[in-house]
Coordinates of C-alpha atoms and ligand atoms in Angstrom, one line a residue:
X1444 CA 8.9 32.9 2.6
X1445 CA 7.1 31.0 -0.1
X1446 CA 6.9 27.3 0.2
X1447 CA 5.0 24.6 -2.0
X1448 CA 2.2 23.5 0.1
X1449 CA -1.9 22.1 -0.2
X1450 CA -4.7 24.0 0.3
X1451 CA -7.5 22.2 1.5
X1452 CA -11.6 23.7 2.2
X1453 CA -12.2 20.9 4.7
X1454 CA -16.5 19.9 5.5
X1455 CA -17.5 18.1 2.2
X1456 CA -17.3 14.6 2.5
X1457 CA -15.7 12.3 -0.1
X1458 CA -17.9 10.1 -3.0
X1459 CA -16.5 8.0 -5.9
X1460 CA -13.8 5.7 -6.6
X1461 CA -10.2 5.5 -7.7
X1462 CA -6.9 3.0 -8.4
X1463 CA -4.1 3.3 -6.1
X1464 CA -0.8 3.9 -7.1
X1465 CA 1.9 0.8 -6.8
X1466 CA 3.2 0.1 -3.7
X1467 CA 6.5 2.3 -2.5
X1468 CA 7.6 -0.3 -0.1
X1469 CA 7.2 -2.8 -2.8
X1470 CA 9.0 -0.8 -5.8
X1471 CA 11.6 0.1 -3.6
X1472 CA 13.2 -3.1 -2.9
X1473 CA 12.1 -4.5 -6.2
X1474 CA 14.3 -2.0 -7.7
X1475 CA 16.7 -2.6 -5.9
X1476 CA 17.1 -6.1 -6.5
X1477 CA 18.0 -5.4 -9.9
X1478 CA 21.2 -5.0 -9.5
X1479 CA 21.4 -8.9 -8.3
X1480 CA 21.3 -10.9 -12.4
X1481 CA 21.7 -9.8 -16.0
X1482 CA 19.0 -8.7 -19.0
X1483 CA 16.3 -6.1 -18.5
X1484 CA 14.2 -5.9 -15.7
X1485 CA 10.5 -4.3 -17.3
X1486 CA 8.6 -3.1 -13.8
X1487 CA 5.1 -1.7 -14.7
X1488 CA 2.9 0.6 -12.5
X1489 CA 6.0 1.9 -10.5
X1490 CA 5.2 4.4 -8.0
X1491 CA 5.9 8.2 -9.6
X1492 CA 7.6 9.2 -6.4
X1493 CA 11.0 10.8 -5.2
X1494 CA 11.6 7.9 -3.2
X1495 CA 12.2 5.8 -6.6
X1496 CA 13.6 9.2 -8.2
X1497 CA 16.4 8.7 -5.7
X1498 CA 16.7 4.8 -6.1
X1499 CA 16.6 5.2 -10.2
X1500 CA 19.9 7.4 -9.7
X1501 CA 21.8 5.6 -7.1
X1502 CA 21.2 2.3 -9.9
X1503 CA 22.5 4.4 -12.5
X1504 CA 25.7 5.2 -9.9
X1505 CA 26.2 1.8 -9.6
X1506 CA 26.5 1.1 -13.2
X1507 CA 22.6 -0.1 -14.1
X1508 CA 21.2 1.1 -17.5
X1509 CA 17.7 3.0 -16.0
X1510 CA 15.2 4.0 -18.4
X1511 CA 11.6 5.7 -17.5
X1512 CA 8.1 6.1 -19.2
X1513 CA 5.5 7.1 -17.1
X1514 CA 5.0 4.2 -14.1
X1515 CA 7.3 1.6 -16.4
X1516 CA 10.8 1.7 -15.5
X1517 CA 13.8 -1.0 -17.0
X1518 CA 16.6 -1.7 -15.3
X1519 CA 19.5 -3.3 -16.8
X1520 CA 22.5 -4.4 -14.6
X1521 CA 24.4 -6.4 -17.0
X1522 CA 27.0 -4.5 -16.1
X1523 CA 27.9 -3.3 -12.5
X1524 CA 30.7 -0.9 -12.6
X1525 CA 30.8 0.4 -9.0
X1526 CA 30.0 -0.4 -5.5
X1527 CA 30.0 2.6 -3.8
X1528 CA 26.7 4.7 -3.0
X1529 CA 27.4 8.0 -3.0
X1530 CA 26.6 9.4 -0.1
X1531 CA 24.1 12.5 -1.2
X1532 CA 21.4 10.4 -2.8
X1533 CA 21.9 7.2 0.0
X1534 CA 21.3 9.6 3.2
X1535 CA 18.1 10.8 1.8
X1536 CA 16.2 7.5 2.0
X1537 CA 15.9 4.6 4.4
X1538 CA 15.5 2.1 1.4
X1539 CA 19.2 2.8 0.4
X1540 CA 20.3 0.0 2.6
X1541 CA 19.2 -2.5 0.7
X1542 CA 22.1 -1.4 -1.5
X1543 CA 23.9 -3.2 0.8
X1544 CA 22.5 -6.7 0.3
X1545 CA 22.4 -6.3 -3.5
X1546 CA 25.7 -5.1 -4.4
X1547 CA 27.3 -7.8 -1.8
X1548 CA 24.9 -10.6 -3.3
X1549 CA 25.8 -9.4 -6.7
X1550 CA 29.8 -8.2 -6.5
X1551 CA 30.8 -9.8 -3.0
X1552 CA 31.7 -6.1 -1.8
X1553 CA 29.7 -3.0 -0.9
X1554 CA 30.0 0.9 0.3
X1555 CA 28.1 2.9 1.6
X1556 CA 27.1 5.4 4.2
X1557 CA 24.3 5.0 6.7
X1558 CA 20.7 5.0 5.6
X1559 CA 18.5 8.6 5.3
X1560 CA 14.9 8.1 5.9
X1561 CA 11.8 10.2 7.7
X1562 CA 13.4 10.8 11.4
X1563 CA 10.6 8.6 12.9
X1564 CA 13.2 7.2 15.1
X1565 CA 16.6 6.8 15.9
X1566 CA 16.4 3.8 12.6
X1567 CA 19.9 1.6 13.7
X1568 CA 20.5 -0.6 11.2
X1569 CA 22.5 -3.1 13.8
X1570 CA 19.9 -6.0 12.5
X1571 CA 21.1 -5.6 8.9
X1572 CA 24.4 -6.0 10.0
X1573 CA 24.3 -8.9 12.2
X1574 CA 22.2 -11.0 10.1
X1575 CA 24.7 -10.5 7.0
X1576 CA 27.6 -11.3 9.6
X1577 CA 25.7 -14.6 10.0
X1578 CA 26.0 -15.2 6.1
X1579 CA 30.1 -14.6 6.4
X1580 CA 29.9 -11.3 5.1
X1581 CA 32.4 -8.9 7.2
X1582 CA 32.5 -4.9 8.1
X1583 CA 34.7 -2.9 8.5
X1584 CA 34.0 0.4 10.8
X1585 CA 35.1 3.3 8.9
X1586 CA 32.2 5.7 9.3
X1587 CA 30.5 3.9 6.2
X1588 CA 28.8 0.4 5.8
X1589 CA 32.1 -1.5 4.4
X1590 CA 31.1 -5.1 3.6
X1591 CA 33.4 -7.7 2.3
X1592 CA 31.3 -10.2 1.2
X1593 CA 34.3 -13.1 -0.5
X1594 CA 33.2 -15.4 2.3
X1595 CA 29.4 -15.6 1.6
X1596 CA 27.4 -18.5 1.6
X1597 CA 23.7 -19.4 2.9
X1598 CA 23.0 -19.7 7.0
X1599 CA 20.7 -19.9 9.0
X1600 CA 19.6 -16.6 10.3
X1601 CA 17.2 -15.7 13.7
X1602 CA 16.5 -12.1 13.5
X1603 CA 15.9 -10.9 16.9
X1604 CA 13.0 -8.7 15.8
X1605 CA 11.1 -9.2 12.3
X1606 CA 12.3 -6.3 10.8
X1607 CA 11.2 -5.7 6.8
X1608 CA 14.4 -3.7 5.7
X1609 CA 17.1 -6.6 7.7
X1610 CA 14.3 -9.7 6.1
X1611 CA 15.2 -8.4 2.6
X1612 CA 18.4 -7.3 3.1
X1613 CA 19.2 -11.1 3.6
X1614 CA 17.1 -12.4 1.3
X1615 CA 19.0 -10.0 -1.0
X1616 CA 22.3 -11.0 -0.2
X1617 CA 21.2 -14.6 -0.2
X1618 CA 19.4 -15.2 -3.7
X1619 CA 23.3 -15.6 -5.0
X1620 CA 25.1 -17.0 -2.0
X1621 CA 26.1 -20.9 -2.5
X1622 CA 23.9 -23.1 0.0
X1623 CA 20.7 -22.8 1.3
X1624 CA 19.5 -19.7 3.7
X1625 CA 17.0 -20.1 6.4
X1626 CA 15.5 -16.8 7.8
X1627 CA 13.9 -17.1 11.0
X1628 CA 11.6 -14.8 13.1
X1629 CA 11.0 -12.8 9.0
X1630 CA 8.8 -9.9 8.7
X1631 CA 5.8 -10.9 7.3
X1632 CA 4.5 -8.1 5.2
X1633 CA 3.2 -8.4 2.0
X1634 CA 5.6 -6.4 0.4
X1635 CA 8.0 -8.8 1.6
X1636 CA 6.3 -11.7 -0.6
X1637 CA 6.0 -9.0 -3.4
X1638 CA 9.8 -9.0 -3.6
X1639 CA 9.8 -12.5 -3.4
X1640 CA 8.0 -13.1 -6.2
X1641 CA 10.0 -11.2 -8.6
X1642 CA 13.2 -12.9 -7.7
X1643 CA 11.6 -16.1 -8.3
X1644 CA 10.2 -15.0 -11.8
X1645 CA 13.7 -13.8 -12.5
X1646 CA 15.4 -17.8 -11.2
X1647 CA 15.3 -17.3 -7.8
X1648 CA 14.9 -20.0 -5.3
X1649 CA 12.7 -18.5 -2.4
X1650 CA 9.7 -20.2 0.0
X1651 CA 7.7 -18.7 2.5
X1652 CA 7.6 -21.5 4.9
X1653 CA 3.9 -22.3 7.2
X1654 CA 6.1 -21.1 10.0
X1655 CA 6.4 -17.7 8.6
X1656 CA 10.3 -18.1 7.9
X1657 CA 11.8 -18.1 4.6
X1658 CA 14.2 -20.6 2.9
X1659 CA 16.3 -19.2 0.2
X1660 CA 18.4 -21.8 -2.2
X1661 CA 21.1 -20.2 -3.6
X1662 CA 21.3 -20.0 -7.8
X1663 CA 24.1 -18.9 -9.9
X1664 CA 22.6 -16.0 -11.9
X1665 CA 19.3 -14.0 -12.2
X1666 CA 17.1 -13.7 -15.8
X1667 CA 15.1 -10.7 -17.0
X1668 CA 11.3 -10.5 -16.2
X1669 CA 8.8 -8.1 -17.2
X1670 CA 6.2 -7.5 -13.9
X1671 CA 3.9 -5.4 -12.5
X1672 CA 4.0 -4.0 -8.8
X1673 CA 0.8 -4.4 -6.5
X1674 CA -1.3 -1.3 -5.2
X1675 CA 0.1 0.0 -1.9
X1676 CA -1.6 -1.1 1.0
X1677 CA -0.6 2.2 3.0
X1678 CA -1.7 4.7 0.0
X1679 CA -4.8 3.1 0.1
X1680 CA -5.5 2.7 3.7
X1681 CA -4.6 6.5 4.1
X1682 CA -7.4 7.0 1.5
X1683 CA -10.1 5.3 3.9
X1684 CA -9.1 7.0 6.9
X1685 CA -9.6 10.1 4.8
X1686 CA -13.1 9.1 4.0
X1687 CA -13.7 8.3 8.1
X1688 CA -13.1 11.6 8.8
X1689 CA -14.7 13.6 6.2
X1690 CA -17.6 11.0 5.8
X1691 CA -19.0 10.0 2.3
X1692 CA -18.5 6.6 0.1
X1693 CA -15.4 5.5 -2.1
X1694 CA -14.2 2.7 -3.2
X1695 CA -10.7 1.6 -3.8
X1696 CA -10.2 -0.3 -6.8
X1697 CA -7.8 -2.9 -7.8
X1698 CA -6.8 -3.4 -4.6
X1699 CA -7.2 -7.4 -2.5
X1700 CA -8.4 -6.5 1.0
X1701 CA -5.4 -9.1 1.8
X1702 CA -2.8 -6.8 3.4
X1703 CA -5.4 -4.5 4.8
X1704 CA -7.4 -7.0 6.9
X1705 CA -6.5 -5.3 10.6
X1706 CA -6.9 -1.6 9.4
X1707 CA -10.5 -2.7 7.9
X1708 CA -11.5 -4.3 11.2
X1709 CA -10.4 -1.1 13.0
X1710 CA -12.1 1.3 10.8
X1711 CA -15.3 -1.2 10.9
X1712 CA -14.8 -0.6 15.3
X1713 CA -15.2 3.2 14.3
X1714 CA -19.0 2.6 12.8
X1715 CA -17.5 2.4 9.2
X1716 CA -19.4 0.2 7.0
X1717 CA -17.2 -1.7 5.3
X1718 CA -17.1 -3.9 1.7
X1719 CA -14.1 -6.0 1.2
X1720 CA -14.2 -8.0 -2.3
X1721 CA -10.8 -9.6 -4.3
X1722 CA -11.2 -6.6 -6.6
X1723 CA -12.0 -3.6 -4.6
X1724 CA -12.6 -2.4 -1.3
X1725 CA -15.4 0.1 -0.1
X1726 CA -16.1 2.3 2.9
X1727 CA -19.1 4.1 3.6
X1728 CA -18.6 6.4 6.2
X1729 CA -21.6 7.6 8.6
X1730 CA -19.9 11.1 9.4
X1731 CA -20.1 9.9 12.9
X1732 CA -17.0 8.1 13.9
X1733 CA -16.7 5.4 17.3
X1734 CA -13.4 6.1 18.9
X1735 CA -11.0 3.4 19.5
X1736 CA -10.6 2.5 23.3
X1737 CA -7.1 0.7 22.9
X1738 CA -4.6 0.3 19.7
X1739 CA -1.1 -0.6 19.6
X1740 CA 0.8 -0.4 16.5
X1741 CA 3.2 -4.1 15.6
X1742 CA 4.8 -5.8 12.7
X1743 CA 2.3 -7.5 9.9
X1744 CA -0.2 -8.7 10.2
X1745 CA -1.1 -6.1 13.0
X1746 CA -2.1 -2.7 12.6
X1747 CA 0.7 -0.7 10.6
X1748 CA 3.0 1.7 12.2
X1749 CA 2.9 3.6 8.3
X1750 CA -1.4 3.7 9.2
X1751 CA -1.4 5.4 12.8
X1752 CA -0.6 9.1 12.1
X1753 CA -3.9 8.8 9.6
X1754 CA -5.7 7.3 12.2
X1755 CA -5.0 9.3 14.6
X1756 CA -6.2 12.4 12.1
X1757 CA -9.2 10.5 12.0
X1758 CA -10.2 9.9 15.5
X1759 CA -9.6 13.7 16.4
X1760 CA -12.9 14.0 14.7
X1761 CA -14.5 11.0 16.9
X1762 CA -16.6 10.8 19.9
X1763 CA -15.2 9.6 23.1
X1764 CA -11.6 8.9 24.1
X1765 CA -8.8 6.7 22.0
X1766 CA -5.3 5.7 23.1
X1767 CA -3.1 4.8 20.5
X1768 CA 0.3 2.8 21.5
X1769 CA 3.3 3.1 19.2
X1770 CA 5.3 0.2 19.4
X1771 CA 7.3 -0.2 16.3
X1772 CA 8.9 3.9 15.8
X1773 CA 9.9 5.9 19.0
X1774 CA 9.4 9.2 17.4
X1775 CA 6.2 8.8 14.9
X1776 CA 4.2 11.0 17.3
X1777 CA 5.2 14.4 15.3
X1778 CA 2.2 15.2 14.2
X1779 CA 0.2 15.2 17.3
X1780 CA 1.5 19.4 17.6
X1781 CA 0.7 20.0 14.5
X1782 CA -2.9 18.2 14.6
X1783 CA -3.6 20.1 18.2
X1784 CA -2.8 23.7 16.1
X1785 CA -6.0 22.4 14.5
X1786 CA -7.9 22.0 17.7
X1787 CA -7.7 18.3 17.8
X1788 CA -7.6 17.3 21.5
X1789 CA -4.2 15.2 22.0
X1790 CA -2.4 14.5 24.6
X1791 CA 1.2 12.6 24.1
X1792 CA 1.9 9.5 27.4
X1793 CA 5.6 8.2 26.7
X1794 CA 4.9 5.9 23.7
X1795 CA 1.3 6.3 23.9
X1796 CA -1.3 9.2 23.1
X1797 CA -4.6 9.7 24.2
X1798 CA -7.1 11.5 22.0
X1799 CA -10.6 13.3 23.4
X1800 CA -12.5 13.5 19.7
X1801 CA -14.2 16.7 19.7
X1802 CA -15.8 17.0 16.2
X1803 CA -14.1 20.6 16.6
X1804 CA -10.7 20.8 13.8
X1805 CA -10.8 23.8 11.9
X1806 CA -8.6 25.2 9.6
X1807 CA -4.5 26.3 10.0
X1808 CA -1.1 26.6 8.7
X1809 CA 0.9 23.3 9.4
X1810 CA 3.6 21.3 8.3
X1811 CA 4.5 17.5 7.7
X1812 CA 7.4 16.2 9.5
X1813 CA 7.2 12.8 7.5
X1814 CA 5.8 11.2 5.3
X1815 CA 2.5 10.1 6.7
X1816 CA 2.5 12.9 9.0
X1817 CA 1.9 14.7 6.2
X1818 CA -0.6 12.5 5.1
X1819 CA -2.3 12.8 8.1
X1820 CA -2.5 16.8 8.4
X1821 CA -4.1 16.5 4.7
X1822 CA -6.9 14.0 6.5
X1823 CA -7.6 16.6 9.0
X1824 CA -8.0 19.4 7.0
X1825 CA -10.4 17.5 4.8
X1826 CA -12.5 17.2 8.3
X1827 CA -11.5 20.6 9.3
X1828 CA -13.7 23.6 9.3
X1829 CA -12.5 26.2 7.1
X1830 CA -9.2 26.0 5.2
X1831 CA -6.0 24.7 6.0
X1832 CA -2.6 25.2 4.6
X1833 CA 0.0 22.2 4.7
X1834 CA 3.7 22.6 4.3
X1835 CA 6.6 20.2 4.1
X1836 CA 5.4 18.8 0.6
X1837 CA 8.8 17.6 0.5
X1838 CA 7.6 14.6 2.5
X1839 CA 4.6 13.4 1.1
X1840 CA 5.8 13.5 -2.4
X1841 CA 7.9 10.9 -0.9
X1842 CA 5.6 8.1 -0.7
X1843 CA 1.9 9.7 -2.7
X1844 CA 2.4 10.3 -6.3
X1845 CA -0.5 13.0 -5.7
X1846 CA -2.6 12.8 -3.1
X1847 CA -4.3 16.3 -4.3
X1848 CA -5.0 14.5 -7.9
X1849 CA -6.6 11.3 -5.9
X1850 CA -8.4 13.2 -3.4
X1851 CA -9.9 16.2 -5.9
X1852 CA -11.4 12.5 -8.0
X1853 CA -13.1 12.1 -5.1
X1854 CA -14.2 15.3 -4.4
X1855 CA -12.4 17.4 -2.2
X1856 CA -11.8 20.7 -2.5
X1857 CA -7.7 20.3 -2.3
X1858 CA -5.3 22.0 -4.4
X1859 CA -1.4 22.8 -4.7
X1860 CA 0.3 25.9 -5.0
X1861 CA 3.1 27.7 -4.7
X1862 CA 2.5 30.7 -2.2
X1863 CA 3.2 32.7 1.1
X1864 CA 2.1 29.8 3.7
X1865 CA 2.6 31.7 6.6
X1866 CA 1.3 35.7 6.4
X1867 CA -2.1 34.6 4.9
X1868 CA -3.6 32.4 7.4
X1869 CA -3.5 33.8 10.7
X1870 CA -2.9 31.6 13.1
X1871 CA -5.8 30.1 15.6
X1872 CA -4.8 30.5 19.4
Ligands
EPZ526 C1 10.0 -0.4 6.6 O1 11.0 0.4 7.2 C2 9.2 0.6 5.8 N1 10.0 1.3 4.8 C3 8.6 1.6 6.8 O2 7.7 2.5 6.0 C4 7.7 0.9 7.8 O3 7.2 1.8 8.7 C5 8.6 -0.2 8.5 O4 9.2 -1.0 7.5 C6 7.8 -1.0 9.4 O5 6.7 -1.6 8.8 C7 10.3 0.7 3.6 O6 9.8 -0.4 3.4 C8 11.1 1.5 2.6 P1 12.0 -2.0 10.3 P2 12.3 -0.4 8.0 O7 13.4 -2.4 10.0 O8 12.7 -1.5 7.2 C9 14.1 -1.2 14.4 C10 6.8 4.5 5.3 O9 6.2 5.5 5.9 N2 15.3 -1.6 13.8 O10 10.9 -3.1 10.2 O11 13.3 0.7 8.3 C11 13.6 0.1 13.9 O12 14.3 1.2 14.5 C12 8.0 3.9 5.9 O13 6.5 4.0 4.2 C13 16.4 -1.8 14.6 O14 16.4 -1.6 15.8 O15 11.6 -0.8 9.3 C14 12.2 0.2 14.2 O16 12.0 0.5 15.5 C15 8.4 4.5 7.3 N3 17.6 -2.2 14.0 C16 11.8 -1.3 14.0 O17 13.0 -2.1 14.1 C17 17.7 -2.5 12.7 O18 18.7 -2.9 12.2 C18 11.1 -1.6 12.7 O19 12.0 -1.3 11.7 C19 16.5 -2.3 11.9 C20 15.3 -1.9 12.5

């Protein structure tokens, strides 16, 4: 069977610098949003991923003029024509609920089926709907999301558990809604504030409050705006975990350490020495790598659920034991089979795993499962001995515009190709 994968020749440590790409969880619900006022919508350094591929369509579904060129896309919703998401493109990405909060802020009705996404976890989206109850918006339960959205108008909303997709759904459905919205108990990412700031740009009223919550004021319409999406936190903190385990120095330009400040202090707890300036960020990696007694995964500002697969790559390669906690996905240990087929020593306790670093990965045939699973088996073969194969590109051309591009600038002997994946390598036992 042939299947697009990366080849990797793992050993040589990584030197040099590069710019990240924009942020997917940034573009996605800045895109989005468009559909919410009139005019063109310029957004520059927009991630070259399927992920926006799929959103780009499902605007043009709705009725949104989408143009592309390179990383600047427009968007022009001056005209909605239809609030139904069809089903094919919506089930294939999480994001697509946000098409909820949009269209009802926008046209006071919405369809559409439940979301897609990496199958991380079971993924409800009960939050969503509860909080845009709380803004008069009702559902009907006919297999789809069916939201009649005549009686909206701004609440005060306590989400039971800050999640970022329910946070902007409301904020989404609320930029439009007559009154004043108060969301309590928000998630506090950054890409959170990114989306923020372009509604404002565009008329909206939003404020991050001291407390953390956010207080929308509803206006009547939205402007155009031309802007440019920030560097992605996650792309970039893969990147450093990838220079942990293969060892070497890189630096990340263009990117604030702001958004990044508990994965720096983790990688500085693995014997990384670490420069963190407004304009870049630096690692230089020993080769040697501490493990990490205790870590638990939790909402922004701890360490990020989207960084633990990398890390875990990483500390495979360390000395001493780690246990890593996952406390935001109950599935995103996938790759831990995978990473063991490289030798890694990893054993999975409920919602925890415990990892013996052994300095011993060497090359195989793998797969992702997800997006930053896949992410992660590329880490490990760049620490690998020998070559390793990774499948599933599907995945990781979700979320890296090209992570063989970004890691061959710095270096690494990583290439992609079209090929039997599965005869050619034999298998370690
Ligand atoms: C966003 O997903 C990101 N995706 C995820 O990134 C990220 O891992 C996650 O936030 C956490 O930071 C995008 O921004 C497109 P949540 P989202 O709602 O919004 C539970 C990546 O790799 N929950 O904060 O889906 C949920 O099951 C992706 O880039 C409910 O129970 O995350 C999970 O356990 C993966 N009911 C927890 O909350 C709901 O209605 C966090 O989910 C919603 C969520």
């Amino acid at each position: 069977m042939t299947l697009k994968h990366i080849t990797i020749t793992g050993g040589k440590p990584l030197y040099g610098q590069i710019k990240i790409q924009g942020s997917k969880n940034a573009a996605l619900p800045i895109l989005t949003s468009c559909i919410l006022g009139n005019g063109v919508c310029r957004i520059d350094n927009c991630p070259c991923i399927s992920d926006v591929d799929v959103t780009l369509r499902m605007l043009k579904t709705a009725g949104c003029r989408v143009s592309r060129g390179g990383s600047t896309v427009t968007v022009d919703a001056s005209q909605i024509t239809c609030c139904e998401v069809p089903e094919n493109e919506a089930s294939r990405i999480r994001s697509s609920i946000l098409f909820l909060g949009a269209l009802t802020g926008r046209c006071r009705t919405a369809s559409l089926p439940f979301p897609g996404g990496c199958a991380i976890g079971e993924r409800p989206v009960n939050l969503h709907i509860g909080a845009l109850e709380k803004l008069g918006v009702c559902f009907e339960d006919t297999g789809r999301l069916e939201a009649d959205g005549r009686g909206l108008r701004g609440a005060r909303v306590t989400l039971p558990f800050p999640s970022v997709g329910a946070t902007e759904n409301v904020i989404l459905a609320a930029v439009l809604a007559p009154g004043k919205t108060l969301i309590q108990n928000a998630a506090l990412e950054p890409e959170i504030d990114e989306l923020c700031e372009f509604l404002n740009l565009r008329g909206a009223r939003t404020v991050r409050k001291p407390d953390g919550s956010i207080l929308i004021e509803g206006v009547r319409t939205l402007g155009p705006v031309r802007y440019s999406i920030k560097p992605d936190r996650i792309v970039a903190g893969t990147y450093l975990f990838a220079a942990a385990a293969a060892g070497g120095k890189i630096r990340i330009c263009g990117l604030p350490a702001a958004g990044l400040e508990n994965p720096l202090a983790v990688l500085k707890k693995m014997g990384m020495k670490i420069t963190a300036e407004n304009s870049f960020c630096e690692i230089d990696s020993p080769g040697i790598i501490r493990a990490v007694p205790y870590l638990e995964t939790a909402p922004y500002p701890g360490f990020p659920t989207d960084l633990q697969s990398p890390l875990l790559a990483a500390l495979s390669e360390a000395r001493g034991e780690s246990l890593i906690r996952e406390r935001i996905f109950e599935n995103r240990f996938r790759v831990v089979p995978e990473l063991i087929r490289m030798g890694a020593k990893i054993k999975e306790e409920k919602d925890c795993v415990r990892i013996c670093g052994s300095q011993s990965l060497h090359g195989a045939s793998v797969a992702a499962t997800d997006l930053r699973s896949g992410a992660a088996l590329v880490i490990a073969g760049l620490a690998a001995r020998g070559a390793t194969k990774v499948g599933g590109l599907e995945y990781i051309e979700r979320g890296y515009e090209n992570i063989c591009r970004d890691l061959s600038l710095l270096g690494a002997e990583i290439s992609l190709s079209d090929g039997v994946l599965a005869e050619e390598m034999p298998r370690k036992v």
